[in-house]
Amino acid sequence: MGRMDLAIQDYGEAIRLNPHLVSALYNRGIAQSITGRFDLALKDFNDAIHLDPNLAQLYNNRGSVYESTGQKELALRDYSKAIQLKPDHANAYANRGRLYLEHGQSDLARKDYDTAIQLVPGHGNALVGRALVYERKGQLDQALKDYDTAIQFNPTFADAIHNRGGVRMKMGQAELALKDYDTAIRLQPGRSQSLTSRAAVYEVLKNPDLALRDLDEALRLKPSDPAILHQRANIYSAKGLLDLAIDGYTAAIERGRRNAEVYLGRASVEYRLGQFDKALQDSTEAIRIAPTRPDAFFFRASTYVRTGQLDLAIKDFSEAIRLKPDYVDAYSDRGLAYFQTSRADLALPDYNEAIRLRPDIANTYYNRGLLYHSAGKADLALKDFGAAIELRRDYAEVFYYRAAIYMQRGQVDLALNDLDEAIRFRRNFVLALEMRDKLLRDRNATK
């Protein structure tokens, strides 16, 4: 029999001897709550409140039981009653603030947390709660300050240390976040949330093997957790372990994680494996789940391009642009789809818009240059090819097509220079090799 069970037994004996002993009912209720016997705890607190309806702590603790059993409205009522009876009850303010925060009432939560902290400056739960309010409002510096204060008062406060790691990640301080997660895991080795968060830091720090180690440990603790399976599948995908990634995404879906991200993740791996029909099925499911995600439409459009269904691709690119009017890649790729379906008049405005939005992408200049070249607008094509080369010095295809224009103009030396560059960056560039050989033969024949 454990210590709590012995305590419950002792309090029970005290209550048997004196059924009106409020302190024994109160303490037994706490012990019952700690051991998860919420029905028995609730009965003890109810009996105690019947005997002493003006004791604030009874309402606060009964509120905690209600909260633990999902009866949030009753919990809120009890916390408020505790505050009414004892306006300096810091714990009741902190508890009510937590419920307000869960219900999205951030301003009311902040007010309660402020009061709790004024009453008890080192109130850890109130400091952490207020920090969460600041996080939701994007006030990361203020959140960090509250976490720091909570940790100063209690250096082993694992929740505060873990949450501070999350804020530091949002602030781009990955190394400091890693230290916080290390500490949280050292304090609570079975803390799977800290393991998955540390894995995310390792991903950012380009250390996928350590990330996988943490996720494997997290799955040992929670063997069928779909979120962890999903996270691990993402890392398998990034490492090129495509079969493991597929298995991971599938396992996550089978265990109930059916959001757009997991279907798009599996679709991206299927795409890389050339399984375009499956990729289309998964991306379509992602769109069904999240019909306002522009990236889902963009991905499916890209898959339609690979299967030669350009009209369907154009339709999806258009929907992606409708959902995200500054979607540069969607403009660029829709432009290419228009060009490939002989609709240059529609392709050109898309290329122009993509370049207006992002004038630093070489591929868009290249594609627009090809359009101008096919339309016989050599000067405009040369200008775009030149811009593409400025942005990407090793762009072999651009050198090749610019050489083709120079060759048409009889500028053999310029053409040969560009062909040399194309071949330097792509040694087995057959078209460039053939064009250079022809130019050299023709030039030698005229000597």
XYZ file of C-alpha atoms in Angstrom:
447
model
C 0.000 0.000 0.000
C 1.405 3.377 -0.996
C 1.774 6.462 1.152
C -1.311 8.115 -0.360
C -3.401 5.016 0.266
C -2.227 4.949 3.879
C -3.089 8.624 4.215
C -6.562 8.010 2.790
C -7.009 5.174 5.269
C -5.929 7.368 8.195
C -8.198 10.244 7.153
C -11.023 7.740 6.785
C -10.500 6.588 10.354
C -10.525 10.204 11.556
C -13.783 10.830 9.678
C -15.290 7.649 11.140
C -14.537 8.961 14.601
C -15.753 12.479 13.744
C -17.899 12.731 10.577
C -17.939 16.527 10.916
C -14.156 16.939 10.783
C -13.794 19.263 7.784
C -9.997 19.133 7.722
C -10.023 15.338 7.382
C -12.574 15.461 4.563
C -10.545 18.189 2.866
C -7.237 16.319 3.122
C -8.753 13.007 2.092
C -10.288 14.753 -0.908
C -6.845 16.003 -1.905
C -5.366 12.509 -1.546
C -8.218 10.981 -3.546
C -7.662 13.587 -6.265
C -3.912 12.934 -6.419
C -4.543 9.208 -6.897
C -7.092 9.869 -9.644
C -10.170 8.871 -7.640
C -12.064 11.945 -8.700
C -15.559 10.716 -7.811
C -14.467 10.005 -4.248
C -12.597 13.301 -4.072
C -15.676 15.164 -5.260
C -17.803 13.497 -2.583
C -15.334 14.500 0.128
C -15.217 18.123 -1.021
C -19.013 18.248 -1.315
C -19.381 16.901 2.219
C -16.813 19.381 3.524
C -18.534 22.308 1.782
C -21.850 21.218 3.271
C -20.223 21.454 6.707
C -18.314 24.697 6.046
C -19.672 26.561 2.998
C -17.394 29.563 3.564
C -13.999 27.878 3.282
C -12.466 29.150 0.036
C -9.900 26.377 -0.304
C -12.641 23.770 -0.535
C -14.080 25.455 -3.620
C -10.658 25.856 -5.193
C -9.866 22.174 -4.773
C -13.287 21.036 -5.900
C -12.801 23.258 -8.929
C -9.594 21.373 -9.694
C -11.500 18.078 -9.590
C -14.180 19.451 -11.886
C -11.467 20.659 -14.260
C -9.738 17.269 -14.232
C -13.007 15.564 -15.158
C -13.785 17.989 -17.981
C -16.502 19.923 -16.144
C -14.973 23.284 -16.968
C -18.023 25.473 -16.286
C -18.436 24.016 -12.801
C -14.711 24.482 -12.225
C -14.930 28.125 -13.278
C -17.838 28.667 -10.916
C -15.907 27.148 -8.009
C -12.747 29.165 -8.666
C -14.833 32.336 -8.767
C -16.538 31.355 -5.497
C -13.143 30.793 -3.866
C -12.049 34.273 -4.985
C -15.282 35.784 -3.691
C -14.728 34.211 -0.279
C -10.995 34.964 -0.193
C -9.981 37.811 -2.546
C -6.284 37.157 -1.883
C -6.445 33.497 -2.982
C -3.598 33.492 -5.506
C -4.062 29.865 -6.546
C -7.725 30.403 -7.370
C -6.823 33.362 -9.582
C -4.164 31.283 -11.345
C -6.578 28.389 -11.832
C -9.346 30.604 -13.168
C -6.848 32.324 -15.448
C -5.908 28.948 -16.914
C -9.560 28.225 -17.739
C -10.023 31.648 -19.290
C -6.949 31.026 -21.436
C -8.280 27.631 -22.556
C -11.505 29.336 -23.630
C -9.594 31.945 -25.630
C -10.385 34.757 -23.184
C -6.831 36.052 -23.066
C -7.609 39.435 -21.527
C -9.513 37.901 -18.607
C -6.750 35.326 -18.173
C -4.096 38.053 -18.143
C -6.040 39.992 -15.490
C -6.253 36.935 -13.212
C -2.601 36.067 -13.706
C -1.598 39.658 -12.935
C -3.550 39.501 -9.672
C -2.039 36.150 -8.686
C 1.472 37.472 -9.344
C 0.780 40.657 -7.377
C -0.309 38.498 -4.450
C 2.572 36.013 -4.817
C 5.381 37.445 -7.003
C 6.965 34.029 -7.532
C 3.754 32.177 -8.368
C 5.092 29.730 -10.930
C 1.824 28.646 -12.528
C 0.633 32.239 -12.851
C 3.927 33.333 -14.401
C 3.806 30.459 -16.883
C 0.161 31.178 -17.649
C 0.810 34.862 -18.257
C 3.766 33.947 -20.446
C 1.414 31.816 -22.554
C -0.898 34.814 -22.919
C 2.053 36.892 -24.120
C 3.033 34.134 -26.569
C -0.435 34.064 -28.097
C -0.259 37.803 -28.570
C 3.191 37.534 -30.159
C 4.861 39.396 -27.277
C 7.783 37.001 -27.041
C 10.096 39.271 -25.051
C 7.475 39.595 -22.320
C 6.844 35.850 -22.365
C 10.557 35.161 -22.037
C 10.775 37.538 -19.085
C 7.985 35.706 -17.233
C 9.536 32.301 -17.894
C 12.884 33.618 -16.656
C 11.236 34.870 -13.466
C 9.451 31.571 -12.863
C 12.721 29.677 -13.310
C 14.592 32.068 -11.014
C 12.110 31.280 -8.250
C 12.164 27.553 -9.046
C 15.202 26.372 -11.050
C 13.684 22.865 -11.382
C 10.364 24.056 -12.847
C 10.380 21.775 -15.895
C 7.216 23.229 -17.464
C 8.641 26.746 -17.438
C 11.991 25.563 -18.789
C 10.307 23.589 -21.576
C 8.054 26.491 -22.533
C 10.974 28.901 -22.512
C 12.647 26.623 -25.035
C 9.613 27.038 -27.279
C 9.797 30.829 -27.070
C 13.493 30.773 -27.850
C 12.796 28.674 -30.928
C 10.231 31.213 -32.088
C 12.856 33.912 -31.562
C 15.374 31.998 -33.680
C 17.570 31.069 -30.705
C 17.912 27.367 -31.464
C 21.055 26.763 -29.400
C 19.489 28.312 -26.288
C 16.287 26.358 -26.919
C 18.348 23.173 -27.070
C 19.812 23.916 -23.632
C 16.335 24.401 -22.196
C 15.045 21.142 -23.627
C 18.167 19.347 -22.385
C 17.436 20.650 -18.890
C 13.735 19.788 -19.032
C 14.568 16.222 -20.101
C 17.199 15.901 -17.375
C 14.631 16.991 -14.795
C 11.901 14.751 -16.231
C 13.464 11.958 -18.350
C 10.065 10.618 -19.392
C 8.888 13.952 -20.789
C 7.980 12.998 -24.355
C 6.919 16.548 -25.243
C 10.419 17.817 -24.521
C 11.918 14.986 -26.561
C 9.808 15.864 -29.602
C 10.564 19.558 -29.162
C 14.283 18.862 -28.891
C 14.019 16.749 -32.029
C 12.564 19.779 -33.817
C 15.566 21.835 -32.692
C 17.941 19.181 -33.996
C 16.131 19.385 -37.345
C 16.747 23.127 -37.458
C 20.390 22.557 -36.509
C 20.731 20.036 -39.371
C 21.284 17.049 -37.115
C 18.574 14.588 -38.193
C 20.232 11.578 -36.580
C 19.935 13.103 -33.105
C 16.384 14.143 -33.949
C 15.550 10.539 -34.840
C 17.138 9.328 -31.611
C 14.856 11.606 -29.591
C 11.782 10.610 -31.552
C 12.578 6.922 -31.144
C 12.774 7.491 -27.383
C 9.530 9.469 -27.423
C 7.839 6.600 -29.262
C 9.195 4.153 -26.711
C 7.355 6.203 -24.091
C 4.244 6.690 -26.247
C 4.405 3.847 -28.802
C 1.414 4.766 -30.947
C 1.419 8.542 -30.758
C 0.422 9.675 -34.283
C 1.983 13.132 -33.953
C 5.375 11.619 -33.127
C 5.061 9.110 -35.970
C 4.295 12.013 -38.305
C 7.275 14.027 -37.086
C 9.597 11.054 -37.537
C 8.227 10.427 -41.033
C 9.098 14.018 -41.944
C 12.707 13.395 -40.938
C 12.847 10.115 -42.836
C 11.610 12.030 -45.876
C 14.255 14.732 -45.443
C 16.973 12.061 -45.168
C 15.765 10.335 -48.331
C 14.598 7.236 -46.465
C 11.474 7.180 -48.565
C 10.087 3.738 -47.746
C 10.412 4.423 -44.017
C 8.767 7.790 -44.554
C 5.805 6.205 -46.350
C 5.426 3.663 -43.547
C 5.586 6.445 -40.959
C 2.971 8.633 -42.609
C 0.708 5.629 -43.110
C 1.055 4.600 -39.462
C 0.232 8.140 -38.340
C -2.891 8.178 -40.518
C -3.995 4.750 -39.299
C -3.680 5.964 -35.704
C -5.940 8.925 -36.268
C -3.712 11.737 -37.520
C -5.726 12.700 -40.573
C -4.776 16.319 -41.139
C -3.679 17.928 -44.371
C -0.003 17.977 -43.369
C 0.328 14.220 -43.029
C -1.391 13.553 -46.368
C 0.753 16.163 -48.115
C 3.839 14.677 -46.489
C 3.032 11.223 -47.812
C 2.075 12.682 -51.193
C 5.450 14.406 -51.496
C 7.253 11.107 -50.929
C 4.998 9.314 -53.403
C 5.779 12.041 -55.925
C 9.511 11.483 -55.444
C 8.982 7.748 -55.907
C 7.130 8.382 -59.158
C 3.854 7.157 -57.664
C 1.890 10.044 -59.125
C -1.556 8.445 -58.901
C -1.099 7.921 -55.166
C 0.289 11.434 -54.796
C -2.824 12.785 -56.505
C -5.060 10.777 -54.183
C -3.302 12.033 -51.066
C -3.137 15.648 -52.174
C -6.838 15.493 -53.071
C -7.562 14.207 -49.566
C -5.486 17.055 -48.119
C -7.603 19.516 -50.118
C -10.795 17.886 -48.872
C -9.609 18.314 -45.285
C -8.223 21.822 -45.746
C -9.835 23.406 -48.823
C -8.260 26.806 -48.153
C -4.630 25.664 -48.201
C -2.911 27.124 -51.259
C 0.082 24.801 -50.914
C -2.179 21.755 -51.258
C -3.551 23.032 -54.568
C -0.041 23.941 -55.705
C 1.274 20.472 -54.927
C -1.579 18.749 -56.735
C -1.084 21.082 -59.700
C 2.605 20.151 -59.821
C 1.624 16.486 -59.814
C -0.833 17.061 -62.646
C 2.038 18.631 -64.603
C 4.084 15.453 -64.147
C 1.177 13.348 -65.443
C 0.634 15.628 -68.430
C -2.744 16.909 -67.238
C -1.909 20.543 -67.834
C -5.448 21.914 -67.902
C -6.118 20.436 -64.468
C -2.769 21.795 -63.322
C -3.688 25.285 -64.524
C -6.987 25.064 -62.653
C -5.207 24.169 -59.399
C -2.499 26.799 -59.858
C -5.281 29.337 -60.344
C -6.987 28.250 -57.127
C -3.691 28.485 -55.247
C -3.286 32.049 -56.537
C -6.850 32.919 -55.557
C -6.146 31.732 -52.029
C -2.720 33.382 -51.923
C -2.464 36.284 -54.390
C 1.301 36.666 -53.881
C 2.099 32.974 -54.528
C 5.184 33.431 -56.699
C 5.768 29.785 -57.574
C 2.135 29.363 -58.612
C 2.393 32.284 -61.046
C 5.670 30.988 -62.443
C 4.494 27.402 -62.843
C 1.106 28.382 -64.230
C 2.957 30.524 -66.739
C 4.995 27.512 -67.783
C 1.830 25.393 -68.096
C 0.250 28.074 -70.278
C 3.405 28.185 -72.407
C 3.440 24.408 -72.782
C -0.185 24.496 -73.962
C 0.597 27.181 -76.572
C -0.995 30.022 -74.625
C 1.938 32.407 -74.546
C -0.406 35.388 -74.235
C -1.484 34.054 -70.821
C 1.977 32.831 -69.834
C 3.649 36.238 -70.185
C 1.491 38.069 -67.592
C 2.152 35.245 -65.114
C 5.910 35.453 -65.619
C 5.751 39.235 -65.292
C 3.836 38.995 -62.028
C 6.192 36.360 -60.631
C 9.175 38.583 -61.416
C 7.456 41.618 -59.924
C 6.851 39.722 -56.701
C 10.291 38.063 -56.597
C 12.845 39.618 -58.941
C 15.609 37.380 -57.580
C 14.550 33.993 -59.017
C 16.657 32.956 -61.995
C 14.272 30.294 -63.271
C 11.485 32.782 -63.958
C 13.757 34.926 -66.118
C 14.853 31.774 -67.938
C 11.270 30.737 -68.665
C 10.271 34.206 -69.797
C 13.395 34.312 -71.934
C 12.325 31.082 -73.624
C 8.928 32.608 -74.309
C 10.499 35.696 -75.876
C 12.896 33.492 -77.862
C 10.035 31.406 -79.251
C 8.202 34.615 -80.175
C 11.229 35.890 -82.093
C 11.955 38.665 -79.581
C 15.667 37.983 -79.349
C 16.661 41.204 -77.581
C 14.168 40.644 -74.774
C 15.219 36.999 -74.545
C 18.890 37.999 -74.261
C 18.039 40.464 -71.520
C 16.195 37.808 -69.514
C 18.884 35.185 -70.060
C 21.460 37.683 -68.851
C 19.414 38.383 -65.721
C 19.109 34.654 -65.043
C 22.875 34.192 -65.325
C 23.497 37.117 -62.975
C 21.344 35.394 -60.386
C 22.651 31.879 -60.999
C 26.093 31.668 -62.481
C 26.001 27.886 -63.097
C 22.737 27.830 -65.093
C 23.895 25.665 -68.004
C 20.591 25.705 -69.898
C 20.538 29.509 -69.998
C 24.029 29.630 -71.463
C 22.920 27.134 -74.102
C 19.873 29.095 -75.220
C 21.729 32.382 -75.177
C 24.384 30.726 -77.337
C 21.627 29.688 -79.758
C 20.599 33.326 -80.165
C 24.205 34.418 -80.649
C 24.640 31.685 -83.247
C 21.532 32.857 -85.133
C 22.996 36.355 -85.149
C 26.351 35.149 -86.400
C 28.120 36.100 -83.163
C 30.149 32.915 -83.126
C 32.690 33.887 -80.474
C 29.974 34.864 -78.007
C 28.112 31.656 -78.791
C 31.219 29.537 -78.236
C 31.959 31.275 -74.946
C 28.453 30.498 -73.699
C 28.629 26.907 -74.888
C 31.932 26.466 -73.073
C 30.236 27.718 -69.905
C 27.247 25.431 -70.411
C 29.528 22.419 -70.802
C 31.682 23.479 -67.849
C 28.661 23.404 -65.591
C 27.105 20.316 -67.217
C 29.800 18.112 -68.671
C 27.454 15.715 -70.503
C 25.265 18.439 -71.991
C 24.750 16.728 -75.370
C 22.957 19.585 -77.136
C 25.633 22.052 -76.106
C 28.412 19.698 -77.176
C 26.785 19.160 -80.573
C 26.220 22.876 -81.132
C 29.807 23.687 -80.194
C 31.156 20.981 -82.520
C 29.039 22.334 -85.368
C 30.192 25.912 -84.780
C 33.822 24.847 -84.658
C 33.462 22.770 -87.847
C 31.731 25.606 -89.664
C 34.348 28.108 -88.577
C 37.215 25.822 -89.612
C 35.553 25.199 -92.965
C 35.578 28.910 -93.761
C 39.270 29.343 -93.052
